[in-house]
Amino acid sequence: MVKPIEKAAVIGSGVMGAAIAAHLAGAGIPCLLLDIVPGDLTENETKAGLTLEHPKVRNRLAASAIERLTKTNPAPLYSEAFASRITPGNLEDDLGKLADADWIIEVVVERLDVKKNLLAQIEKVWKAGTIVTSNTSGISIHAMVEERGADFKRHFLGTHFFNPPRYMKLLEVIPGETTDPAIVSYMTEFCEKRLGKGVVRAKDTPNFIANRIGTYGLLVTLREMLEKGFTVEEIDAVTGPALGRPKSATLRTLDLVGLDTFVHVARNVYDLVDGEAEKSVFEVPEVLKGMVKEGRIGEKSGQGFYKKVRTEKGKEIQALNMQSLEYAPVRKITSASLEAAKSAKGAAGKIKALLSAEDKYSRLAWNLLKPVLLYSADKLGEIADSIVEIDRAMKWGFNWDLGPFELWDAIGLQRSAERMEKEGDTVPDWVKEWIASGHTHFYEQREEATFYYLKNAYTELKTRPEHISLQMLKRQNKVVLGNSGASLIDIGDGVACLEFHSPNNAIGADILTMIQKSTDEVRRNFRGLVIANEGKHFCVGANVMLLLMEAQDGEWDEVDGIIRLFQNSMMILKRLEKPVVAAPHSMTLGGGVEACLPADRVIFSPETYYGLVEVGVGLIPAGGGCKEMALRTSRIAAGNPDIDLQPFINQYFETIGMAKVSTSGFDTKRIGYMGPHDSVVLSSDHRIFAAKEAVLAMDREGYVLPQEERIRVVGDTGKAVLQVASYSMQLGGYISEHDHLIAGKLAHVLAGGDVPAGTLVSEQYMLDLEREAFLSLCGEPKTQQRMQHMLTKGKPLRN
């Protein structure tokens, strides 16, 4: 039986080690962070009269790393408060404390001799049953422990986190030759459920899966650029979203990773692979080595393939000319193939459009894509046992929209394989045999499940019960109701899920109509309701374009009708006699938050950016957002009418007025949006399942719809306090005159209008205040300018 992990230790407090400790802390796992003892004093330590023997000096490296975690952007910690779960120490004084850890992670320099020496030290204090892993990005797991004891080896494996650990989903688990299979299974499940990672099992080969294929693809791209004379801008125009890759594409990604880091990774493969043919592929171009030597290593040095410069007009992005090695302003690249890709829907559609146009960028895309597909197929069995592991590794580790084999399916397996052979390339035998046996895809979608190629046969792709796929359920005809904006889906055990699927999941009349129909259906035939979707974002708010058009046309009855429909839909949701759980993720803004507030509970994804941001477009929340914050404030006074509610309403006034958005699901607590029964589930894949379980738990406990509440408001005197604060900010130049106008409307609503402090009002009264304020702001020319600016520029206008 594998000993459960309750405490961990990370050795190595560099960027990666500290970030792994931060991620463990975010998962609620107390962590010891160790590093070497410094050999000299800093200037500040000398001034403070400290010596090399002082604990502050001896623990300095780890303590400084923990402090940096709270200042780093993007933040490695879900919440700054979680830094307290990490304890600093050093390898001389605290080595014995490793005996108390259930998981020890080595994250030191990528040198085999250093790692072997450290593991020898660990074994001296190691307690039987403790799992030990290395975060190596490519060094042999077997070689690291070849001199260690048999029991230690059984508990040792690789766990390769991708950087930054909080944001990158991929974790490669690499068993050694003698790793206990039970430990491999335990770590796979633990890292998926507790740490929220996407785990793939890799083989103990150079650079494992993602870095092996990713490095290969990057080097192919660099060679094509240098040999054919393509510019930096041309390469990134083709290898970004048009090819199903991130916006940072290839060369911008290398700048972010660091050219020095990339050269090290490539050299590691070069040193360890067999055969001159493969070695030659991983030979780093001389120009790249030269850039590293000159210190042009990317973002961290301020220049790489790109650099930012200050000009009279402001900041300017410049790109490197690969011939002159001088920088010049970035040029916009366009062509028929790129425009076709931009217009196409979905990753598969974009890639097919890019490859079909037959211009020079279409040919470039093919020349970059073809070798990666062939290399991935050639390495199947060597670096991983299944195409699924390879596809997931590239999607989760390099943020590709499609893995190599999914991509091959998308462009046409048989047709593209024929083209490769016509062009003189060697298609692996197993691929030709698969095609010859009549197969046209590596993956096959059937109604009941997804099947994939494995050893010359289709095998069902098994998923954990905790992973509820709405897409799969729709293929299984589980849609109960639906329209253009939303669907009600039966997710089993008497629970339904309301899924938004409008453009950007913006809330319009179609979604609101479906909310009302869904509550009727759930009331009759289900035990409860989950509100969740699998879109890029949960919901970016209400349909601003529709509101702007109606306001510009002076159709005030129409605007009033839209707001009433929104408010009524939220109240119908709130008064449903069955449990409701919302499960937001990613961007959940404005109306997206208001769609969650009526729920009995909210299950946040860790990466949930949650906030009432309507002031950014010159408005205030009017779908119940203000009302619900006033209600939360009122509840504080329940049973204690003498309590001063003003400080609490002040906080919401500031939060909404400054359009504050949480930096994570956990951060919703800091800014006041997390309710007492809300929680965070680290695995985004398990979010819908967790919400469903919460519905079932409330149902089993005998769910009773909470009684309607009266809201105690701070009234006219509280409103005056808020208005004074707003006026002071205007006088200080912090906000504009129009900001002050909006703040006044917000103060009026949150305070409950011009009633005496302590007055009890109804929810409908508060909704009427919201609607009146919203309508009046819609008529303001400056608000309409803000709405227009947001729609066209994608960012707030301060006017």
Tab-separated table of C-alpha atoms in Angstrom, residues 413-414 429-440 456:
chain	number	residue	atom	x	y	z
A	413	LEU	CA	-4.471	11.040	-43.098
A	414	GLN	CA	-4.448	9.149	-46.385
A	429	ASP	CA	5.378	1.275	-41.794
A	430	TRP	CA	2.768	1.140	-39.056
A	431	VAL	CA	1.034	4.229	-40.495
A	432	LYS	CA	0.991	2.727	-44.003
A	433	GLU	CA	-0.362	-0.571	-42.636
A	434	TRP	CA	-3.107	1.308	-40.770
A	435	ILE	CA	-4.135	3.144	-43.936
A	436	ALA	CA	-3.893	-0.031	-46.028
A	437	SER	CA	-6.311	-1.776	-43.678
A	438	GLY	CA	-8.956	0.792	-44.626
A	439	HIS	CA	-8.607	3.320	-41.834
A	440	THR	CA	-8.800	7.043	-42.541
A	456	ASN	CA	-3.096	-1.770	-35.176
